[in-house]
PDB file of C-alpha atoms in Angstrom:
ATOM      1  CA  SER A 783       0.161  -0.138   0.345  1.00 45.00           C
ATOM      2  CA  ALA A 784       1.360   3.280  -0.485  1.00 51.00           C
ATOM      3  CA  ARG A 785       2.202   5.618   1.871  1.00 54.00           C
ATOM      4  CA  VAL A 786       0.227   8.627   1.737  1.00 58.00           C
ATOM      5  CA  SER A 787       1.689  10.714   4.488  1.00 56.00           C
ATOM      6  CA  SER A 788       4.805  11.957   6.312  1.00 59.00           C
ATOM      7  CA  GLY A 789       3.137  11.483   9.885  1.00 67.00           C
ATOM      8  CA  PRO A 790       3.159   8.015  12.060  1.00 73.00           C
ATOM      9  CA  TRP A 791       2.679   4.740  10.061  1.00 72.00           C
ATOM     10  CA  LEU A 792       1.475   1.466  11.326  1.00 69.00           C
ATOM     11  CA  SER A 793       2.278  -1.574   8.572  1.00 74.00           C
ATOM     12  CA  LEU A 794       1.152  -5.016   9.301  1.00 74.00           C
ATOM     13  CA  SER A 795       1.515  -7.646   6.232  1.00 73.00           C
ATOM     14  CA  PHE A 796      -1.856  -6.660   5.542  1.00 76.00           C
ATOM     15  CA  LEU A 797      -2.363  -3.575   6.462  1.00 76.00           C
ATOM     16  CA  SER A 798      -1.182  -0.373   6.387  1.00 80.00           C
ATOM     17  CA  LEU A 799      -2.826   2.984   8.051  1.00 77.00           C
ATOM     18  CA  VAL A 800      -1.747   6.504   8.736  1.00 74.00           C
ATOM     19  CA  GLN A 801      -3.132   9.007  11.089  1.00 76.00           C
ATOM     20  CA  SER A 802      -2.564   8.319  14.828  1.00 79.00           C
ATOM     21  CA  ASN A 803      -6.113   8.008  16.009  1.00 81.00           C
ATOM     22  CA  ALA A 804      -6.594   5.664  13.291  1.00 82.00           C
ATOM     23  CA  MET A 805      -3.624   3.214  14.764  1.00 82.00           C
ATOM     24  CA  ILE A 806      -4.906   3.799  18.171  1.00 85.00           C
ATOM     25  CA  ARG A 807      -8.564   3.105  17.658  1.00 85.00           C
ATOM     26  CA  TYR A 808      -7.271  -0.491  15.590  1.00 86.00           C
ATOM     27  CA  LEU A 809      -5.058  -1.258  18.009  1.00 83.00           C
ATOM     28  CA  GLY A 810      -7.506  -0.803  20.374  1.00 87.00           C
ATOM     29  CA  ARG A 811     -10.257  -3.598  19.142  1.00 89.00           C
ATOM     30  CA  VAL A 812      -7.079  -6.023  18.491  1.00 87.00           C
ATOM     31  CA  PHE A 813      -6.042  -5.464  22.440  1.00 90.00           C
ATOM     32  CA  ASN A 814      -9.305  -4.933  23.811  1.00 92.00           C
ATOM     33  CA  LEU A 815      -8.531  -1.906  24.900  1.00 93.00           C
ATOM     34  CA  TYR A 816     -11.796  -0.193  23.294  1.00 94.00           C
ATOM     35  CA  GLY A 817     -14.548  -1.311  25.833  1.00 91.00           C
ATOM     36  CA  SER A 818     -16.561  -4.224  26.129  1.00 91.00           C
ATOM     37  CA  THR A 819     -19.576  -2.738  24.670  1.00 93.00           C
ATOM     38  CA  ASN A 820     -20.810  -0.503  21.701  1.00 93.00           C
ATOM     39  CA  GLU A 821     -21.595   2.361  24.706  1.00 94.00           C
ATOM     40  CA  GLU A 822     -18.294   2.114  26.187  1.00 93.00           C
ATOM     41  CA  SER A 823     -16.794   1.990  22.594  1.00 94.00           C
ATOM     42  CA  ALA A 824     -18.611   5.308  22.100  1.00 95.00           C
ATOM     43  CA  LEU A 825     -17.416   6.502  25.333  1.00 94.00           C
ATOM     44  CA  VAL A 826     -13.834   5.838  24.331  1.00 95.00           C
ATOM     45  CA  ASP A 827     -14.223   7.600  21.375  1.00 94.00           C
ATOM     46  CA  MET A 828     -15.815  10.483  23.267  1.00 95.00           C
ATOM     47  CA  TYR A 829     -12.612  10.805  25.322  1.00 96.00           C
ATOM     48  CA  ILE A 830     -10.151   9.960  22.638  1.00 95.00           C
ATOM     49  CA  ASP A 831     -11.971  13.249  20.524  1.00 94.00           C
ATOM     50  CA  GLY A 832     -11.731  15.438  24.143  1.00 96.00           C
ATOM     51  CA  ILE A 833      -7.905  14.787  24.334  1.00 96.00           C
ATOM     52  CA  GLU A 834      -7.459  15.539  20.495  1.00 95.00           C
ATOM     53  CA  ASP A 835      -8.753  19.114  21.061  1.00 95.00           C
ATOM     54  CA  PHE A 836      -6.292  18.764  24.254  1.00 95.00           C
ATOM     55  CA  ARG A 837      -3.457  18.231  21.940  1.00 93.00           C
ATOM     56  CA  ALA A 838      -4.681  20.527  18.859  1.00 93.00           C
ATOM     57  CA  GLU A 839      -4.199  23.484  21.525  1.00 93.00           C
ATOM     58  CA  TYR A 840      -1.317  22.517  23.126  1.00 92.00           C
ATOM     59  CA  LEU A 841       0.250  22.100  19.583  1.00 89.00           C
ATOM     60  CA  LYS A 842      -0.770  25.634  18.467  1.00 91.00           C
ATOM     61  CA  TYR A 843       1.302  27.164  21.096  1.00 88.00           C
ATOM     62  CA  ILE A 844       4.388  24.907  20.909  1.00 86.00           C
ATOM     63  CA  TYR A 845       4.322  25.638  16.606  1.00 85.00           C
ATOM     64  CA  GLN A 846       2.568  28.485  15.824  1.00 87.00           C
ATOM     65  CA  GLN A 847       2.517  30.509  19.235  1.00 87.00           C
ATOM     66  CA  TRP A 848       5.674  30.189  21.234  1.00 85.00           C
ATOM     67  CA  GLU A 849       5.908  33.549  22.151  1.00 89.00           C
ATOM     68  CA  LYS A 850       2.242  32.895  24.164  1.00 89.00           C
ATOM     69  CA  VAL A 851       3.337  29.761  25.625  1.00 87.00           C
ATOM     70  CA  ASP A 852       2.936  31.197  29.201  1.00 89.00           C
ATOM     71  CA  ASP A 853      -0.701  31.970  28.179  1.00 90.00           C
ATOM     72  CA  TRP A 854      -0.970  27.880  27.763  1.00 90.00           C
ATOM     73  CA  LYS A 855       0.966  27.283  30.929  1.00 90.00           C
ATOM     74  CA  ALA A 856      -0.942  29.598  32.738  1.00 91.00           C
ATOM     75  CA  THR A 857      -4.631  28.892  31.674  1.00 92.00           C
ATOM     76  CA  GLY A 858      -4.637  26.312  28.736  1.00 93.00           C
ATOM     77  CA  ILE A 859      -3.552  23.293  30.518  1.00 95.00           C
ATOM     78  CA  ASP A 860      -5.898  23.997  33.047  1.00 95.00           C
ATOM     79  CA  LYS A 861      -8.940  24.181  31.104  1.00 95.00           C
ATOM     80  CA  HIS A 862      -8.283  20.862  30.115  1.00 96.00           C
ATOM     81  CA  CYS A 863      -7.271  19.018  33.172  1.00 97.00           C
ATOM     82  CA  SER A 864     -10.594  20.427  34.819  1.00 96.00           C
ATOM     83  CA  VAL A 865     -12.477  18.710  32.215  1.00 96.00           C
ATOM     84  CA  PHE A 866     -10.174  14.798  32.633  1.00 96.00           C
ATOM     85  CA  GLU A 867     -10.205  15.228  36.519  1.00 95.00           C
ATOM     86  CA  SER A 868     -14.215  15.292  36.129  1.00 93.00           C
ATOM     87  CA  PHE A 869     -14.598  12.745  34.143  1.00 92.00           C
ATOM     88  CA  LEU A 870     -12.054  10.722  36.436  1.00 92.00           C
ATOM     89  CA  ALA A 871     -14.383  12.250  39.386  1.00 90.00           C
ATOM     90  CA  ALA A 872     -17.532  10.444  38.188  1.00 88.00           C
ATOM     91  CA  ASN A 873     -15.966   6.808  37.242  1.00 82.00           C
ATOM     92  CA  THR A 874     -13.454   5.981  40.021  1.00 68.00           C
ATOM     93  CA  ASP A 875     -14.195   4.622  43.230  1.00 67.00           C
ATOM     94  CA  GLY A 876     -11.263   4.476  44.919  1.00 65.00           C
ATOM     95  CA  GLU A 877     -10.274   1.237  43.570  1.00 67.00           C
ATOM     96  CA  HIS A 878     -11.143   1.705  39.815  1.00 64.00           C
ATOM     97  CA  LYS A 879      -9.127   4.620  38.418  1.00 84.00           C
ATOM     98  CA  PHE A 880      -9.547   4.645  34.512  1.00 92.00           C
ATOM     99  CA  LEU A 881     -12.009   6.733  32.481  1.00 93.00           C
ATOM    100  CA  LEU A 882     -14.020   3.918  32.149  1.00 89.00           C
ATOM    101  CA  GLY A 883     -13.679   2.655  35.613  1.00 83.00           C
ATOM    102  CA  SER A 884     -11.999  -0.428  35.958  1.00 83.00           C
ATOM    103  CA  SER A 885     -11.070  -1.179  32.446  1.00 88.00           C
ATOM    104  CA  LEU A 886      -7.729   0.224  30.732  1.00 92.00           C
ATOM    105  CA  THR A 887      -8.643   1.632  27.197  1.00 95.00           C
ATOM    106  CA  ILE A 888      -6.586   3.284  24.458  1.00 94.00           C
ATOM    107  CA  ALA A 889      -7.935   6.468  25.941  1.00 95.00           C
ATOM    108  CA  ASP A 890      -6.096   6.221  29.145  1.00 96.00           C
ATOM    109  CA  LEU A 891      -2.978   5.507  27.653  1.00 95.00           C
ATOM    110  CA  ASP A 892      -3.591   8.441  25.452  1.00 95.00           C
ATOM    111  CA  LEU A 893      -4.565  10.577  28.068  1.00 97.00           C
ATOM    112  CA  PHE A 894      -1.440   9.585  29.707  1.00 96.00           C
ATOM    113  CA  GLU A 895       0.752  10.633  26.836  1.00 93.00           C
ATOM    114  CA  MET A 896      -1.106  13.854  26.504  1.00 95.00           C
ATOM    115  CA  LEU A 897      -0.402  14.512  30.443  1.00 96.00           C
ATOM    116  CA  ASP A 898       3.170  13.426  30.430  1.00 93.00           C
ATOM    117  CA  ILE A 899       3.760  16.099  27.487  1.00 91.00           C
ATOM    118  CA  ASN A 900       2.548  18.925  29.759  1.00 93.00           C
ATOM    119  CA  LEU A 901       3.980  18.161  32.588  1.00 93.00           C
ATOM    120  CA  THR A 902       7.025  18.060  30.284  1.00 88.00           C
ATOM    121  CA  LEU A 903       6.361  21.916  30.231  1.00 88.00           C
ATOM    122  CA  LYS A 904       4.833  22.264  33.342  1.00 92.00           C
ATOM    123  CA  PRO A 905       6.354  20.236  35.831  1.00 93.00           C
ATOM    124  CA  ASP A 906       3.489  21.387  38.983  1.00 96.00           C
ATOM    125  CA  CYS A 907       0.459  20.977  36.026  1.00 96.00           C
ATOM    126  CA  LEU A 908      -1.224  18.490  38.142  1.00 97.00           C
ATOM    127  CA  ASP A 909      -0.896  19.216  41.577  1.00 97.00           C
ATOM    128  CA  ALA A 910      -4.243  21.215  41.814  1.00 97.00           C
ATOM    129  CA  TYR A 911      -6.209  17.555  40.111  1.00 96.00           C
ATOM    130  CA  PRO A 912      -5.477  14.782  42.537  1.00 94.00           C
ATOM    131  CA  LEU A 913      -7.356  12.045  40.360  1.00 93.00           C
ATOM    132  CA  LEU A 914      -5.245  13.128  37.165  1.00 95.00           C
ATOM    133  CA  LYS A 915      -1.809  13.066  38.906  1.00 95.00           C
ATOM    134  CA  ALA A 916      -2.881   9.515  40.492  1.00 93.00           C
ATOM    135  CA  PHE A 917      -3.676   8.577  37.387  1.00 95.00           C
ATOM    136  CA  HIS A 918      -0.977   9.850  35.615  1.00 96.00           C
ATOM    137  CA  ALA A 919       1.385   8.112  38.390  1.00 95.00           C
ATOM    138  CA  SER A 920      -0.454   4.612  37.784  1.00 93.00           C
ATOM    139  CA  ILE A 921      -0.374   4.272  34.467  1.00 95.00           C
ATOM    140  CA  ALA A 922       3.621   5.722  34.550  1.00 95.00           C
ATOM    141  CA  SER A 923       4.064   2.555  37.072  1.00 95.00           C
ATOM    142  CA  ARG A 924       2.515  -0.074  35.041  1.00 94.00           C
ATOM    143  CA  PRO A 925       5.869  -2.378  34.483  1.00 96.00           C
ATOM    144  CA  LYS A 926       5.598  -1.782  30.447  1.00 94.00           C
ATOM    145  CA  ILE A 927       5.318   1.297  31.067  1.00 93.00           C
ATOM    146  CA  ALA A 928       7.822   1.963  33.330  1.00 94.00           C
ATOM    147  CA  ALA A 929      10.162  -0.252  31.511  1.00 94.00           C
ATOM    148  CA  TYR A 930      10.106   2.038  28.573  1.00 91.00           C
ATOM    149  CA  ILE A 931       9.885   5.026  30.401  1.00 89.00           C
ATOM    150  CA  ALA A 932      13.400   4.088  31.870  1.00 91.00           C
ATOM    151  CA  SER A 933      14.895   2.216  28.919  1.00 92.00           C
ATOM    152  CA  GLY A 934      16.122   5.582  27.299  1.00 84.00           C
ATOM    153  CA  ARG A 935      14.482   4.701  24.160  1.00 83.00           C
ATOM    154  CA  ARG A 936      11.970   7.584  25.069  1.00 77.00           C
ATOM    155  CA  PRO A 937      12.377  10.668  22.723  1.00 76.00           C
ATOM    156  CA  GLU A 938      14.369  13.432  24.493  1.00 71.00           C
ATOM    157  CA  ARG A 939      12.979  15.765  22.294  1.00 65.00           C
ATOM    158  CA  ILE A 940       8.944  15.111  22.414  1.00 69.00           C
ATOM    159  CA  ASN A 941       8.171  17.897  19.766  1.00 65.00           C
ATOM    160  CA  GLY A 942      10.897  17.025  17.321  1.00 65.00           C
ATOM    161  CA  ASN A 943      11.901  20.729  18.599  1.00 64.00           C
ATOM    162  CA  SER A 944      13.386  22.064  21.775  1.00 65.00           C
ATOM    163  CA  LYS A 945      10.343  23.784  22.693  1.00 63.00           C
ATOM    164  CA  GLY A 946       8.305  22.040  25.369  1.00 58.00           C
ATOM    165  CA  GLN A 947      11.391  20.515  26.844  1.00 53.00           C
TER     166      GLN A 947
END
């Protein structure tokens, strides 16, 4: 299959995909991380779309308005974190700590990555959000994710440039 994008590309012997969210959703289905019902899958889609809004606004500051990045740090991160804090509050009970409650989904992994990027930019950005802070720590401590973080394979430049470091 011809590659139609210069961005991320997933190439399997039977399928080639471009577009990060298409890859995330495909892998979520393959590894049973997409919810167990149609309703849960719809919620996962909603969370991923909200995370994409978070990411799009972040990227605007990183690549187009770096001179205004302090605005992002002052109010933009909080705007999005407050939304996801409320989602976690609605779906956690102390024992269950994911966006869908007890089940890890691709939305949780996507949110972890977005929070992790913003922690690089503003290390205290989760201090006002105890559920998000615990959520991030919980995902980071999962054995395979912790091993990846410690491995040295993780890119040093999260945006492909020095901005946001």
